[in-house]
Structures are given as C-alpha cells and as structure tokens.
Tab-separated table of C-alpha atoms in Angstrom:
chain	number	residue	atom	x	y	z
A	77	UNK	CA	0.000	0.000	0.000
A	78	UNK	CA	1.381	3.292	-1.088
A	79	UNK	CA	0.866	6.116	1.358
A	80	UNK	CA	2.122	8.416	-0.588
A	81	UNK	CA	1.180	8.956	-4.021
A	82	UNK	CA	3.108	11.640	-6.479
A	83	UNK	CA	2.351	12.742	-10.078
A	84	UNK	CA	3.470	13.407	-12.416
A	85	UNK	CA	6.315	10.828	-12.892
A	86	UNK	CA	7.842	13.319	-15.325
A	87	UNK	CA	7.451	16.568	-16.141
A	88	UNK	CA	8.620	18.623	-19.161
A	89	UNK	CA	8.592	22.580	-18.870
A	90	UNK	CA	9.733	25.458	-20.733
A	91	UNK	CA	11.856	27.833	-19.084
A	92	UNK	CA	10.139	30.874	-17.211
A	93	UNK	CA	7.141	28.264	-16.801
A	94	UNK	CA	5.611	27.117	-13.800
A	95	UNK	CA	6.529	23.385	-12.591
A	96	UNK	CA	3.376	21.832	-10.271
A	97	UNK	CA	3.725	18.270	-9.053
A	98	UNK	CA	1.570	16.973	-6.798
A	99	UNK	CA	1.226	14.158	-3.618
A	100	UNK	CA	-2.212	12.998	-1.892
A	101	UNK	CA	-1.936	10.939	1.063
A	102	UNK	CA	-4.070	8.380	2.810
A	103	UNK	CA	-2.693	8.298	6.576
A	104	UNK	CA	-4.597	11.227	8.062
A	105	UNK	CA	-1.949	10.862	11.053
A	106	UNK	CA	0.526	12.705	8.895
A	107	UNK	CA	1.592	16.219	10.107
A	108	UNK	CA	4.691	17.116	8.249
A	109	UNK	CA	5.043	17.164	4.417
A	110	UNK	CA	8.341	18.054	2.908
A	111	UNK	CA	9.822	18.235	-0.647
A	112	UNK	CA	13.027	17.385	-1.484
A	113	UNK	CA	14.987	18.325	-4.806
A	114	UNK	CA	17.493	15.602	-5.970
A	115	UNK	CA	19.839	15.479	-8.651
A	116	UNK	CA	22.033	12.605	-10.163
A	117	UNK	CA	24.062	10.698	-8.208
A	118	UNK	CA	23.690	12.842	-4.824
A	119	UNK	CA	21.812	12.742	-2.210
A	120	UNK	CA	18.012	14.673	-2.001
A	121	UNK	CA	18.252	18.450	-0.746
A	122	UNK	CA	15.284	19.468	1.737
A	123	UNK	CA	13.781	22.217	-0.584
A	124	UNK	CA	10.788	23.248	1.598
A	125	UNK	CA	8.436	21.999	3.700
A	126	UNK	CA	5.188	22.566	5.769
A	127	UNK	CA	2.483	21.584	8.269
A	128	UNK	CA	-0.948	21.363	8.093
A	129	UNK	CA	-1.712	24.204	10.264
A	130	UNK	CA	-1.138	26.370	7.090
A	131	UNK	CA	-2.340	26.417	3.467
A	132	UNK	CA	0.338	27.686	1.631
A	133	UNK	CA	4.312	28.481	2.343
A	134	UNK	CA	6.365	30.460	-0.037
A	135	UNK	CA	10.001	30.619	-0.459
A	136	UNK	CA	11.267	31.791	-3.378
A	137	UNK	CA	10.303	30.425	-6.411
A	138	UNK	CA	9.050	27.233	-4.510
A	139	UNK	CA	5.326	27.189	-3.138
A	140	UNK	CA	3.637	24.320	-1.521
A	141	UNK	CA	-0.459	24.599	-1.562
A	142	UNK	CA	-1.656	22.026	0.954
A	143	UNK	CA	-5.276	20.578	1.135
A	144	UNK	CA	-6.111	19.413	4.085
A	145	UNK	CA	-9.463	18.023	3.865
A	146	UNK	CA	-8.799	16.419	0.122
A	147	UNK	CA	-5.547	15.140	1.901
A	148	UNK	CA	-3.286	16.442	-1.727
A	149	UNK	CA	-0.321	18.809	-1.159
A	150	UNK	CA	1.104	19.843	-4.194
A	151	UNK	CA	5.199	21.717	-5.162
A	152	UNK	CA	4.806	25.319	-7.150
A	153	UNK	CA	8.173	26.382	-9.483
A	154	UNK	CA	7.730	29.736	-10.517
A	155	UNK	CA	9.799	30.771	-13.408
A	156	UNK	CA	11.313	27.285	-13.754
A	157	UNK	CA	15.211	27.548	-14.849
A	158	UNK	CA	17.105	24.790	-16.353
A	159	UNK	CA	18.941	24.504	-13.094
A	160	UNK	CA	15.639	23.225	-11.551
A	161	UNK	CA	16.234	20.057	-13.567
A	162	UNK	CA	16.170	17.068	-10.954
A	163	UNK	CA	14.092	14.371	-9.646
A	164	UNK	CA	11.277	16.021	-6.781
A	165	UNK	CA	10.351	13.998	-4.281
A	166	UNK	CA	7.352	14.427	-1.574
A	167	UNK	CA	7.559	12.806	1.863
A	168	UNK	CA	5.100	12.828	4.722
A	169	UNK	CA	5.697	12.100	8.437
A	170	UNK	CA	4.037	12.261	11.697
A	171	UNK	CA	5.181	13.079	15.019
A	172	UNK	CA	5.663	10.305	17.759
A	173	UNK	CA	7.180	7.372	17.433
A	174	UNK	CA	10.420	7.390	14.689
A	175	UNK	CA	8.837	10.110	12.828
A	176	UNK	CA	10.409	8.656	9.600
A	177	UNK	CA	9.309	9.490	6.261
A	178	UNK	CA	7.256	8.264	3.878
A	179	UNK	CA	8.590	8.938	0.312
A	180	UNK	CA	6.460	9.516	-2.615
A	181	UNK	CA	7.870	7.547	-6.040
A	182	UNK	CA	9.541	11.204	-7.663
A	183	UNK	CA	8.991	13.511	-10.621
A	184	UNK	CA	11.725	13.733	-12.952
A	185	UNK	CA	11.507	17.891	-14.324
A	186	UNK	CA	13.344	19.327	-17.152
A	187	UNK	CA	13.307	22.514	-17.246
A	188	UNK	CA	14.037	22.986	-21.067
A	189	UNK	CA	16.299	26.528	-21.871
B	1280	UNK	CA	20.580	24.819	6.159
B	1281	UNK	CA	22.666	21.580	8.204
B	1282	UNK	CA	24.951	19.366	7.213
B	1283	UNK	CA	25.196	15.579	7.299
B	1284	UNK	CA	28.571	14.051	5.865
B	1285	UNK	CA	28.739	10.642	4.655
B	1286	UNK	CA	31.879	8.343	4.067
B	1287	UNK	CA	33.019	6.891	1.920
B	1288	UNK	CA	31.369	8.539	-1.035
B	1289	UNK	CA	31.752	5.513	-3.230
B	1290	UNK	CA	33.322	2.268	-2.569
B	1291	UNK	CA	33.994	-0.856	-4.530
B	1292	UNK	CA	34.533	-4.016	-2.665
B	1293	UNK	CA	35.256	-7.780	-3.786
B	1294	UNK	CA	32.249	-9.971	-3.062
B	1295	UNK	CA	32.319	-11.960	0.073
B	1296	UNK	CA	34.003	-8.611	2.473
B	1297	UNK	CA	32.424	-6.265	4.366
B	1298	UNK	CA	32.283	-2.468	3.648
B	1299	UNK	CA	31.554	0.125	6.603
B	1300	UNK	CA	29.614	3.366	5.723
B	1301	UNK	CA	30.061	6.329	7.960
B	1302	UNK	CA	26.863	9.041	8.255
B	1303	UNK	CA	27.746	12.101	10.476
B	1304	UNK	CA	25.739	15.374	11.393
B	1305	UNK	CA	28.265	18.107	11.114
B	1306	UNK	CA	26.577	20.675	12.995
B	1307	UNK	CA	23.943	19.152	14.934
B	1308	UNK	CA	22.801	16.334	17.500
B	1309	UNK	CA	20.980	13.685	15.967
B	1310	UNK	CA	19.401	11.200	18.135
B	1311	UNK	CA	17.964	9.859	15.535
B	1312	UNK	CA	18.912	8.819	11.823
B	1313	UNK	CA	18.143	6.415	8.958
B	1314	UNK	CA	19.469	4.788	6.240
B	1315	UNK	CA	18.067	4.809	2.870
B	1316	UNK	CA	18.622	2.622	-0.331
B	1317	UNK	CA	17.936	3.953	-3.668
B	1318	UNK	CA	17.841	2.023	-7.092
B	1319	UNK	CA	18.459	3.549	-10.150
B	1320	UNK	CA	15.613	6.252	-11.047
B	1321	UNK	CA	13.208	5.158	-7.956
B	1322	UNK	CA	12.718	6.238	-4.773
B	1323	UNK	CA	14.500	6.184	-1.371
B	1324	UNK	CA	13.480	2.500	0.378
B	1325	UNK	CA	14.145	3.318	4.265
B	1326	UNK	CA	16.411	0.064	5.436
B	1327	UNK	CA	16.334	1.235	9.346
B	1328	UNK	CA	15.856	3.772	11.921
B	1329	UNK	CA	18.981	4.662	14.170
B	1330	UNK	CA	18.486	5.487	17.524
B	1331	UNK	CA	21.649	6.743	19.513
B	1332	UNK	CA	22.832	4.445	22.592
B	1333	UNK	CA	19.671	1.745	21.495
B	1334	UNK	CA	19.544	-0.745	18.769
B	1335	UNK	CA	18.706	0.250	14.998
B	1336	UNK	CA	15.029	-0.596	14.053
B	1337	UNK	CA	14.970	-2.407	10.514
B	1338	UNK	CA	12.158	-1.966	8.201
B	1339	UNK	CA	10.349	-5.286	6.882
B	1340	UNK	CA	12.801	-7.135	4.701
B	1341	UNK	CA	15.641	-5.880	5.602
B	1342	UNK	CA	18.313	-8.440	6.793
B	1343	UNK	CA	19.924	-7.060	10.018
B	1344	UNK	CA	22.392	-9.192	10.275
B	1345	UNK	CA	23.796	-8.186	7.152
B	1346	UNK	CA	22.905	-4.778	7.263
B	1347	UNK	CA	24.839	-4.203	10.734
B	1348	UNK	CA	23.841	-0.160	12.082
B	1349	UNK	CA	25.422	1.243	15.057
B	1350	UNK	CA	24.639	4.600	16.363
B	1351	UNK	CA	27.677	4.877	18.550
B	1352	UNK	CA	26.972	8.964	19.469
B	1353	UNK	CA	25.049	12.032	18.386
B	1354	UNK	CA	27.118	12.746	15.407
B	1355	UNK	CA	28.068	9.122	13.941
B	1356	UNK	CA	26.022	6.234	12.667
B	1357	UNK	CA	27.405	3.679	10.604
B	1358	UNK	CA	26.346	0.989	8.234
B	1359	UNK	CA	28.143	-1.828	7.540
B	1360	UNK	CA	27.791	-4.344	5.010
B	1361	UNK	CA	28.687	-8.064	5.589
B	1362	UNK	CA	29.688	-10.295	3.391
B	1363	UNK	CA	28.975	-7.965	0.208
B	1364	UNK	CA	27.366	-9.517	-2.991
B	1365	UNK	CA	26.885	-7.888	-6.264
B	1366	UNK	CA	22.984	-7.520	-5.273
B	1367	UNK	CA	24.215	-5.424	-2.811
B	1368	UNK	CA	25.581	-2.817	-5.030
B	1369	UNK	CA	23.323	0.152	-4.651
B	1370	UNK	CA	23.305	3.510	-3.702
B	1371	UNK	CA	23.270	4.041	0.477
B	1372	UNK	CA	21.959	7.319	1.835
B	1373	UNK	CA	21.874	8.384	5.166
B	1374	UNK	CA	19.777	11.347	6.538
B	1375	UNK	CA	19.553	12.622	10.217
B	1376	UNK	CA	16.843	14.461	12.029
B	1377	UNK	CA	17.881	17.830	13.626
B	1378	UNK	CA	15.514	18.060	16.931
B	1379	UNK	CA	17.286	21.745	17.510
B	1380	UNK	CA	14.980	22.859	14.376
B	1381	UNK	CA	10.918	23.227	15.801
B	1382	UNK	CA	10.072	21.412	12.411
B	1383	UNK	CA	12.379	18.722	13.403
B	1384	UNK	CA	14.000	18.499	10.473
B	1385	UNK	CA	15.851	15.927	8.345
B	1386	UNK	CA	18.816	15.950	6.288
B	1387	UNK	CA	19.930	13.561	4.234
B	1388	UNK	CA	23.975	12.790	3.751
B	1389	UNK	CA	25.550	13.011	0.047
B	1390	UNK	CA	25.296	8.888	-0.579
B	1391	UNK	CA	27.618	6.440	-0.903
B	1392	UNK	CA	27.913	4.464	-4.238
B	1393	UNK	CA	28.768	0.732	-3.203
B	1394	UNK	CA	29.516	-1.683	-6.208
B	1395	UNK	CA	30.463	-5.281	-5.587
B	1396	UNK	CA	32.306	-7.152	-8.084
C-alpha cells in the first residue's frame, strides 16, 4: 500500500514556466510534508516543507499549496530555470514514534532553456 | 541549512568482504537517523531507523544481520555491510533528524555508491 502517491512521474517545462507536481496521502496521522529536490548521483536536498496548520508556504520560487481536507499537497516552481532540472520527491511524516518518512515515487523535471 | 557528511562517497569491494559506511551530522545532534537505499531512477526505500545508545530498528525485509547499524553517538552512525554480494551494489543514503529545528527536520547525507564485483 502506497501512502504516498506523487504525479506526475515526469514533467517537461519550458523555461520561465511554472513546474506543479503533486502528492495525496491516505494516513490522516501525517503532520509534516516536505519536498526534497534531488539530482544525479547525490543525495536529495530538503527544498521546503510545511504543516498542516497552514495552506500555503512560499520561499522563493518554490510554493507548496496544501489541502487538508482532500488530503493532496502539491510543489509550485515559478519561473522554472534549467537549473531546476532534478528528480522532486514528496515525503510525509508524523510526530511520535520514529517520525520517519514516507517517500512519494519522484517527478523527474526538465526545465528545457 | 545543516549538514550531514557521509563516508566513503563511493566504494567498490570484492564480493564476500564487508564495507563500513560512515553518516555524520556536522553541525547538529541527531538522536535519531536512517538509512536509505535507492535504485536507479526510484525512490529512497528506508532500510532502518537509528536510535543513539539503542539498537537500529529495521524496516520489513531488511536483513539485520547483514545490514549491521550502530549509532555509537550524536554525530556518527554507521552501516556496515557483511559479506557484500553484487545484489548489494546500490546507492546508500543516510539522513539525520535535527531536533534543535521546531520542524524537526531531516537531512539527508551526500550517498555512498557501493559496487560489488
């Protein structure tokens, strides 16, 4: 059972575009949703991250929009830029216990110039 | 943002040895870390939980007694590898969870490329 789901599995975009990927979740337990940014052959990058409390967090180009009752959290790129080109990946936690995360199955973008 | 330093970055080992993986937190205490396998172009598959000063907790599947994970202080885990096969070739992450930060945030280590021949 995945608890986790992400889409899409890849993602083409021009540059300046936006990039949206998005993650639903079935464990309403879950209080901590982060995205990571990983590129080839190193290891994934916390990018941002946020809690239910809130709807949306900005930082940057990078937006999450988070849904709590349809349980669907979703990564915003503004202005995409080749450098964005990497492999996304959302996670979800929940506090107590190990707190590890759950790991969606990644979005390869490319961010084309 | 914090750092978390893992060693070697890539290793190649003959099949049949044992290969030790170092994960440290540079500039936090982590009481807490994990180890991650990752297959070509798919996801991170958590192997186990480290808890400092306790015994690792290994996710379903996942052979602890060749998967050996100490957690020796609040900066060091390590992962070692017995008696390597080719299978085992893979890419090991580590990532540690910073309870300084109120989001108690995690941070995952560089990875280590193992390849047995």
């Amino acid at each position: 059972q995945q608890q986790v789901k992400q889409s899409p599995q890849s993602l083409i975009v021009q540059k300046g575009g936006i990039s949206i990927i998005n993650c639903a979740y079935e464990n309403t337990a879950f209080d901590y949703f982060p995205w990571y940014q990983q590129f080839p052959g190193k290891g994934p990058a916390l990018l941002i991250a946020i809690r239910p409390d809130v709807s949306e967090k900005k930082e940057g180009r990078f937006t999450i929009s988070f849904n709590k009752s349809a349980k669907q959290f979703s990564l915003h790129i503004m202005d995409s830029q080749p450098g964005d080109s990497a492999t996304y990946f959302c996670a979800a936690s929940m506090r107590g216990g190990s707190e590890k995360l759950v790991f969606g199955k990644g979005t390869k973008l490319t961010v084309n110039p | 943002g914090a750092v978390v330093s893992q060693h070697p970055s890539w290793v190649i080992c003959k099949s049949g040895t044992s290969v030790k993986i170092e994960c440290r937190s540079l500039d936090f205490q982590a009481t807490t870390m994990f180890w991650y396998r990752q297959f070509p172009k798919q996801s991170l598959m958590l192997m186990a939980t480290s808890n400092e000063g306790s015994k690792a907790t290994y996710e379903q599947g996942v052979e602890k007694d060749k998967f050996l994970i100490n957690h020796a202080s609040l900066t060091l885990s390590t992962l070692t590898v017995t008696s390597a096969h080719p299978e085992d070739s893979s890419f090991y992450i580590c990532s540690a969870r910073d309870v300084g930060m109120a989001e108690n945030t995690i941070y995952f280590g560089e990875g280590s490329w193992l390849t047995v021949v």
